[in-house]
Short mmCIF file of C-alpha atoms and ligand atoms in Angstrom, two decimals:
data_model
loop_
_atom_site.label_atom_id
_atom_site.label_comp_id
_atom_site.label_asym_id
_atom_site.label_seq_id
_atom_site.Cartn_x
_atom_site.Cartn_y
_atom_site.Cartn_z
CA UNK U 28 0.17 -0.41 0.10
CA UNK U 29 0.87 3.28 -0.64
CA UNK U 30 1.57 5.99 2.44
CA UNK U 31 3.18 8.52 3.67
CA UNK U 32 5.52 7.97 6.52
CA UNK U 33 8.10 9.90 8.88
CA UNK U 34 11.53 8.89 10.05
CA UNK U 35 13.11 11.33 11.01
CA UNK U 36 11.95 14.01 13.92
CA UNK U 37 13.28 17.80 12.81
CA UNK U 38 12.06 21.06 12.62
CA UNK U 39 10.25 21.46 9.01
CA UNK U 40 12.19 24.86 8.03
CA UNK U 41 15.34 22.53 8.03
CA UNK U 42 13.82 19.65 6.09
CA UNK U 43 10.27 21.39 4.30
CA UNK U 44 9.50 17.94 2.74
CA UNK U 45 9.69 15.53 5.98
CA UNK U 46 7.16 13.25 4.53
CA UNK U 47 8.50 10.05 2.40
CA UNK U 48 5.89 8.28 -0.01
CA UNK U 49 6.95 5.24 0.47
CA UNK U 50 5.19 1.28 -0.27
CA UNK U 51 4.82 -0.83 2.85
CA UNK U 52 2.67 -4.41 3.82
CA UNK U 53 -1.59 -3.87 4.29
CA UNK U 54 -1.45 -4.35 7.77
CA UNK U 55 -4.11 -7.30 9.11
CA UNK U 56 -6.35 -6.93 11.71
CA UNK U 57 -5.62 -9.07 14.75
CA UNK U 58 -8.87 -10.21 17.38
CA UNK U 59 -11.07 -7.12 17.87
CA UNK U 60 -9.54 -4.71 14.56
CA UNK U 61 -10.69 -3.68 11.40
CA UNK U 62 -8.85 -2.94 8.31
CA UNK U 63 -9.98 0.62 6.60
CA UNK U 64 -9.57 1.45 3.21
CA UNK U 65 -9.06 5.03 4.10
CA UNK U 66 -10.39 7.39 1.44
CA UNK U 67 -10.27 10.76 3.28
CA UNK U 68 -7.58 12.12 6.21
CA UNK U 69 -7.84 15.61 7.81
CA UNK U 70 -4.38 17.38 8.24
CA UNK U 71 -3.90 18.89 11.26
CA UNK U 72 -1.32 20.77 13.46
CA UNK U 73 -0.30 17.87 15.83
CA UNK U 74 0.72 16.94 13.33
CA UNK U 75 3.60 19.52 13.17
CA UNK U 76 3.96 19.00 16.53
CA UNK U 77 4.80 15.08 16.29
CA UNK U 78 7.41 16.49 13.10
CA UNK U 79 9.03 18.65 14.44
CA UNK U 80 9.36 17.02 18.04
CA UNK U 81 6.88 19.00 20.41
CA UNK U 82 5.30 15.31 20.60
CA UNK U 83 7.35 13.16 19.28
CA UNK U 84 6.25 9.68 18.42
CA UNK U 85 7.51 6.65 19.97
CA UNK U 86 9.18 5.09 17.24
CA UNK U 87 10.03 5.84 14.03
CA UNK U 88 8.94 5.20 10.79
CA UNK U 89 4.80 6.02 11.64
CA UNK U 90 2.31 6.85 9.16
CA UNK U 91 0.73 9.67 10.93
CA UNK U 92 -3.14 11.16 9.99
CA UNK U 93 -5.33 10.61 13.05
CA UNK U 94 -8.67 12.18 10.75
CA UNK U 95 -9.05 9.12 9.10
CA UNK U 96 -12.54 7.95 6.99
CA UNK U 97 -12.74 4.77 4.79
CA UNK U 98 -14.61 1.75 4.63
CA UNK U 99 -14.38 -1.57 6.36
CA UNK U 100 -12.25 -3.70 3.89
CA UNK U 101 -11.90 -6.89 6.42
CA UNK U 102 -12.59 -7.72 9.89
CA UNK U 103 -10.54 -9.38 12.67
CA UNK U 104 -12.53 -12.38 14.81
CA UNK U 105 -14.49 -10.76 16.90
CA UNK U 106 -15.84 -8.30 15.28
CA UNK U 107 -19.72 -7.08 15.98
CA UNK U 108 -19.93 -4.06 15.42
CA UNK U 109 -18.81 -3.83 11.85
CA UNK U 110 -18.99 -5.31 8.39
CA UNK U 111 -17.57 -4.84 5.50
CA UNK U 112 -18.28 -2.18 3.34
CA UNK U 113 -19.12 0.30 6.43
CA UNK U 114 -18.05 3.87 6.51
CA UNK U 115 -16.12 4.22 9.54
CA UNK U 116 -14.40 6.66 10.71
CA UNK U 117 -10.93 6.61 13.14
CA UNK U 118 -10.16 9.71 15.89
CA UNK U 119 -6.92 10.76 17.60
CA UNK U 120 -7.88 7.98 20.75
CA UNK U 121 -6.81 5.25 19.54
CA UNK U 122 -6.86 2.51 22.41
CA UNK U 123 -7.32 3.23 26.23
CA UNK U 124 -6.63 0.41 29.28
CA UNK U 125 -10.46 0.53 30.16
CA UNK U 126 -8.94 -0.24 33.63
CA UNK U 127 -7.73 2.92 35.68
CA UNK U 128 -9.52 5.36 37.43
CA UNK U 129 -9.62 7.70 34.31
CA UNK U 130 -10.53 5.02 31.85
CA UNK U 131 -13.80 3.69 34.67
CA UNK U 132 -15.20 7.22 34.86
CA UNK U 133 -15.71 8.96 31.62
CA UNK U 134 -12.29 10.25 31.30
CA UNK U 135 -9.84 7.75 28.83
CA UNK U 136 -8.45 10.82 27.38
CA UNK U 137 -6.63 11.29 30.48
CA UNK U 138 -5.60 7.45 30.52
CA UNK U 139 -1.77 6.83 31.47
CA UNK U 140 -1.66 4.06 28.19
CA UNK U 141 -3.66 6.29 26.05
CA UNK U 142 -2.44 6.20 22.91
CA UNK U 143 -2.75 8.66 19.71
CA UNK U 144 -3.54 7.62 15.85
CA UNK U 145 -0.94 8.42 13.78
CA UNK U 146 1.71 9.11 16.69
CA UNK U 147 1.88 5.69 18.81
CA UNK U 148 0.30 3.54 16.02
CA UNK U 149 -0.02 3.95 12.49
CA UNK U 150 -2.76 6.29 11.22
CA UNK U 151 -4.66 7.54 8.07
CA UNK U 152 -1.62 8.86 5.95
CA UNK U 153 -1.62 5.68 3.76
CA UNK U 154 -4.16 3.64 1.53
CA UNK U 155 -5.23 1.39 4.77
CA UNK U 156 -5.22 1.14 8.74
CA UNK U 157 -6.54 -0.76 11.68
CA UNK U 158 -7.89 -0.14 14.35
CA UNK U 159 -9.56 -1.53 17.48
CA UNK U 160 -13.04 -2.13 16.63
CA UNK U 161 -14.64 -0.24 19.37
CA UNK U 162 -12.35 2.99 18.36
CA UNK U 163 -14.13 3.00 14.68
CA UNK U 164 -16.69 5.27 14.53
CA UNK U 165 -19.90 5.33 12.38
CA UNK U 166 -20.52 8.47 10.21
CA UNK U 167 -23.27 10.01 9.74
CA UNK U 168 -24.52 10.12 6.06
CA UNK U 169 -25.30 13.72 6.05
CA UNK U 170 -20.96 14.01 5.34
CA UNK U 171 -19.04 13.07 2.07
CA UNK U 172 -15.65 11.78 3.21
CA UNK U 173 -13.74 15.10 3.30
CA UNK U 174 -16.41 16.71 5.01
CA UNK U 175 -16.11 13.84 7.99
CA UNK U 176 -12.67 13.50 8.02
CA UNK U 177 -11.65 17.40 9.63
CA UNK U 178 -14.55 16.85 12.68
CA UNK U 179 -12.91 13.74 13.88
CA UNK U 180 -10.13 16.13 15.38
CA UNK U 181 -10.94 19.62 15.15
CA UNK U 182 -14.69 19.12 15.65
CA UNK U 183 -14.47 16.61 18.89
CA UNK U 184 -11.64 18.58 19.98
CA UNK U 185 -13.51 21.82 19.84
CA UNK U 186 -16.38 20.08 21.01
CA UNK U 187 -14.78 18.99 24.16
CA UNK U 188 -13.07 22.80 24.55
CA UNK U 189 -16.56 24.19 24.51
CA UNK U 190 -17.26 21.36 27.47
CA UNK U 191 -14.46 22.74 29.35
CA UNK U 192 -16.37 26.58 28.66
CA UNK U 193 -18.53 25.28 31.18
CA UNK U 194 -20.70 27.66 29.55
CA UNK U 195 -24.59 28.68 30.11
CA UNK U 196 -26.95 30.13 27.39
CA UNK U 197 -26.27 33.53 27.00
CA UNK U 198 -23.03 33.46 28.43
CA UNK U 199 -19.91 36.04 25.76
CA UNK U 200 -18.11 33.31 24.65
CA UNK U 201 -14.83 34.24 22.79
CA UNK U 202 -12.36 32.09 20.42
CA UNK U 203 -8.98 32.94 19.81
CA UNK U 204 -6.96 31.66 16.82
CA UNK U 205 -9.82 30.65 13.58
CA UNK U 206 -8.46 28.41 11.95
CA UNK U 207 -10.56 24.67 11.44
CA UNK U 208 -11.08 23.70 14.91
CA UNK U 209 -12.37 27.76 15.65
CA UNK U 210 -14.91 27.83 12.69
CA UNK U 211 -16.58 23.94 13.99
CA UNK U 212 -16.64 25.60 17.04
CA UNK U 213 -17.71 27.98 15.99
CA UNK U 214 -20.91 27.10 14.93
CA UNK U 215 -21.18 24.50 17.11
CA UNK U 216 -21.52 27.47 19.71
CA UNK U 217 -24.38 29.27 17.83
CA UNK U 218 -26.42 25.96 18.24
CA UNK U 219 -25.99 25.01 22.14
CA UNK U 220 -25.81 28.32 22.87
CA UNK U 221 -27.95 29.97 20.79
CA UNK U 222 -28.24 33.66 22.71
CA UNK U 223 -24.28 33.41 23.19
CA UNK U 224 -22.52 36.21 21.17
CA UNK U 225 -19.58 35.08 20.11
CA UNK U 226 -16.52 37.12 19.76
CA UNK U 227 -13.26 36.86 17.94
CA UNK U 228 -9.89 37.09 17.98
CA UNK U 229 -7.24 36.43 15.10
CA UNK U 230 -4.73 37.93 13.72
CA UNK U 231 -5.60 37.80 9.59
CA UNK U 232 -8.03 40.17 8.39
CA UNK U 233 -9.06 36.93 6.25
CA UNK U 234 -9.47 35.17 9.75
CA UNK U 235 -11.84 37.99 10.85
CA UNK U 236 -14.08 38.68 8.00
CA UNK U 237 -14.86 35.11 7.59
CA UNK U 238 -15.39 34.89 11.46
CA UNK U 239 -17.69 37.58 10.94
CA UNK U 240 -19.84 35.58 8.12
CA UNK U 241 -20.03 33.17 10.45
CA UNK U 242 -22.05 34.75 12.87
CA UNK U 243 -19.47 36.14 15.26
CA UNK U 244 -20.60 39.69 16.58
CA UNK U 245 -17.39 41.14 16.81
CA UNK U 246 -13.88 40.43 15.01
CA UNK U 247 -10.63 41.64 16.60
CA UNK U 248 -6.76 41.51 16.41
CA UNK U 249 -5.03 39.68 18.43
CA UNK U 250 -3.73 41.91 20.24
CA UNK U 251 -7.36 44.20 20.85
CA UNK U 252 -9.46 44.44 23.51
CA UNK U 253 -13.02 42.99 23.02
CA UNK U 254 -16.03 45.54 23.64
CA UNK U 255 -17.09 43.24 26.75
CA UNK U 256 -15.20 41.10 29.09
CA UNK U 257 -16.07 37.34 28.37
CA UNK U 258 -17.30 34.11 30.13
CA UNK U 259 -15.00 31.94 28.37
CA UNK U 260 -11.92 31.84 26.04
CA UNK U 261 -10.97 28.99 24.19
CA UNK U 262 -7.59 29.60 22.21
CA UNK U 263 -6.83 27.12 19.01
CA UNK U 264 -3.13 29.09 18.78
CA UNK U 265 -0.12 27.56 18.49
CA UNK U 266 2.02 30.36 20.48
CA UNK U 267 2.06 31.80 23.96
CA UNK U 268 0.91 35.43 23.24
CA UNK U 269 -2.81 35.03 22.80
CA UNK U 270 -2.75 33.44 26.26
CA UNK U 271 -1.81 36.29 27.76
CA UNK U 272 -3.42 38.78 25.60
CA UNK U 273 -7.13 36.21 26.05
CA UNK U 274 -7.03 37.35 30.04
CA UNK U 275 -7.02 40.31 29.95
CA UNK U 276 -10.73 39.79 28.36
CA UNK U 277 -12.04 37.46 30.52
CA UNK U 278 -14.46 38.90 33.21
CA UNK U 279 -13.87 38.00 36.75
CA UNK U 280 -14.48 33.73 37.49
CA UNK U 281 -13.51 33.22 33.35
CA UNK U 282 -11.83 30.64 32.00
CA UNK U 283 -9.54 30.06 29.48
CA UNK U 284 -9.57 27.28 27.77
CA UNK U 285 -6.51 26.15 25.95
CA UNK U 286 -6.83 22.81 22.48
CA UNK U 287 -3.28 22.87 22.03
CA UNK U 288 -1.33 19.40 22.12
CA UNK U 289 1.91 21.60 22.88
CA UNK U 290 2.67 25.39 22.37
CA UNK U 291 5.61 26.38 20.39
CA UNK U 292 8.20 28.22 22.15
CA UNK U 293 9.04 30.95 19.96
CA UNK U 294 7.34 33.56 22.09
CA UNK U 295 7.54 31.77 24.87
CA UNK U 296 9.27 35.48 26.70
CA UNK U 297 5.53 37.18 25.91
CA UNK U 298 3.98 34.53 29.57
CA UNK U 299 6.67 37.56 31.20
CA UNK U 300 3.91 40.24 30.20
CA UNK U 301 1.46 38.75 32.31
CA UNK U 302 0.16 41.30 34.90
CA UNK U 303 -1.86 39.26 38.00
CA UNK U 304 -3.97 42.00 38.39
CA UNK U 305 -5.13 41.73 34.55
CA UNK U 306 -4.44 38.87 33.82
CA UNK U 307 -5.13 36.49 36.50
CA UNK U 308 -6.39 38.18 39.96
CA UNK U 309 -10.61 37.53 40.58
CA UNK U 310 -10.68 34.16 40.11
CA UNK U 311 -9.68 33.96 36.85
CA UNK U 312 -9.39 30.36 35.48
CA UNK U 313 -7.12 28.33 32.61
CA UNK U 314 -7.81 24.67 31.88
CA UNK U 315 -6.01 23.00 28.92
CA UNK U 316 -7.73 20.37 26.89
CA UNK U 317 -6.17 17.03 26.63
CA UNK U 318 -7.05 14.15 24.11
CA UNK U 319 -10.68 13.12 23.63
CA UNK U 320 -13.00 10.30 24.72
CA UNK U 321 -15.13 8.22 22.33
CA UNK U 322 -18.43 9.73 23.80
CA UNK U 323 -16.43 13.21 22.57
CA UNK U 324 -16.12 11.84 19.25
CA UNK U 325 -20.09 10.41 18.72
CA UNK U 326 -21.65 12.98 20.49
CA UNK U 327 -20.15 15.54 18.57
CA UNK U 328 -20.95 13.79 15.54
CA UNK U 329 -24.13 13.19 16.05
CA UNK U 330 -24.90 17.17 16.86
CA UNK U 331 -22.70 17.79 14.00
CA UNK U 332 -24.84 15.84 11.89
CA UNK U 333 -28.10 17.55 13.06
CA UNK U 334 -26.97 21.33 12.95
CA UNK U 335 -25.60 20.40 10.70
CA UNK U 336 -21.85 21.38 10.49
CA UNK U 337 -20.13 21.39 7.07
CA UNK U 338 -16.79 22.29 7.85
CA UNK U 339 -15.16 24.63 5.06
CA UNK U 340 -11.85 22.39 3.62
CA UNK U 341 -9.16 22.13 0.60
CA UNK U 342 -8.07 18.84 -0.68
CA UNK U 343 -5.00 17.58 -1.76
CA UNK U 344 -3.43 14.23 -2.82
CA UNK U 345 -1.93 12.04 -0.29
CA UNK U 346 0.85 12.52 -2.01
CA UNK U 347 0.84 16.00 -1.56
CA UNK U 348 0.25 15.55 2.50
CA UNK U 349 3.86 17.64 2.88
CA UNK U 350 2.61 21.15 0.83
CA UNK U 351 -0.74 20.79 2.80
CA UNK U 352 1.79 20.33 5.84
CA UNK U 353 4.19 23.28 4.81
CA UNK U 354 1.19 25.59 4.29
CA UNK U 355 -0.54 24.49 8.02
CA UNK U 356 2.53 25.97 9.28
CA UNK U 357 2.53 29.41 7.02
CA UNK U 358 -1.31 29.85 8.32
CA UNK U 359 -2.50 29.52 5.14
CA UNK U 360 -5.98 28.23 6.67
CA UNK U 361 -9.21 28.68 4.95
CA UNK U 362 -10.96 25.79 6.65
CA UNK U 363 -9.38 22.20 7.14
CA UNK U 364 -7.21 20.55 4.90
CA UNK U 365 -7.89 17.10 3.78
CA UNK U 366 -5.75 14.26 2.23
CA UNK U 367 -7.44 12.46 -0.36
CA UNK U 368 -6.44 8.56 -0.94
CA UNK U 369 -7.47 6.83 -3.78
ZN1 ZN C 7 -6.01 16.67 15.24
ZN1 ZN C 8 -7.33 3.85 31.29
#
């Protein structure tokens, strides 16, 4: 099978083509596993974190990609949830132990044995992949393969971030950064909290226009002060400046939710601008979002089909994965990037 593999962790500015096209054996499904013939795989900023070593794959080479849509090609023994031909998706959660205190309390995203698709095991930047039957999701018919792929990460984690905001309808929400996750969270928030107003902070005028076109009541620069103090702000940027700048826009008791697996360190010194009375005093909180649970993914897919949420996306051939990653790195973003595998 064809796959784009990562063999070495290094910065993208040292090597703009970190992934290589190879021919490798089709994996075989073990007991309780299914083999998926991949048709689309979303490109996520986390792939840059893996390539550049902020969250390194434990073994190399590895096939990246954790927003996978395809059809069941073959099932292993004991599989009863899926049959050949079914359309399924795989998300960032590849497996968890199911026995620890976290797994037993609905927090399998925090399991110490959490395995991530396309980092700890081969993912969807290839023609086939295997996954445990309990970790593959049915995709609602509403969505095409390319529409469904970005929902599996940006959407599901965006949904988790929104849950962690602890909002009620009518409270004001901020979004700092407006890429794939931001635009999905906006649509979700407007559905779940129809009386809430959404304020967007984004560097580029294009992103700000995009936000307004999707229903933001206000869109400003990352450094701007919002016209109102906000109940919660979700940060989907890869850097630190927006964290500090968002905190000043929170109301007392407000919460900043950081939706990033790792932050880049290039502007880390910006944190020294934190002024306790301006940014943290009055019980403001900062909370990170880690991984996703299967419930997050299924609940989100159901919601997305009902709303419906159809992500904006750009398609690339599997072979052009490096190009998609470079554009993501350079923040040439309008909606999500999806690799098409045929
Ligand atoms: Zn992702
Ligand atoms: Zn566990």
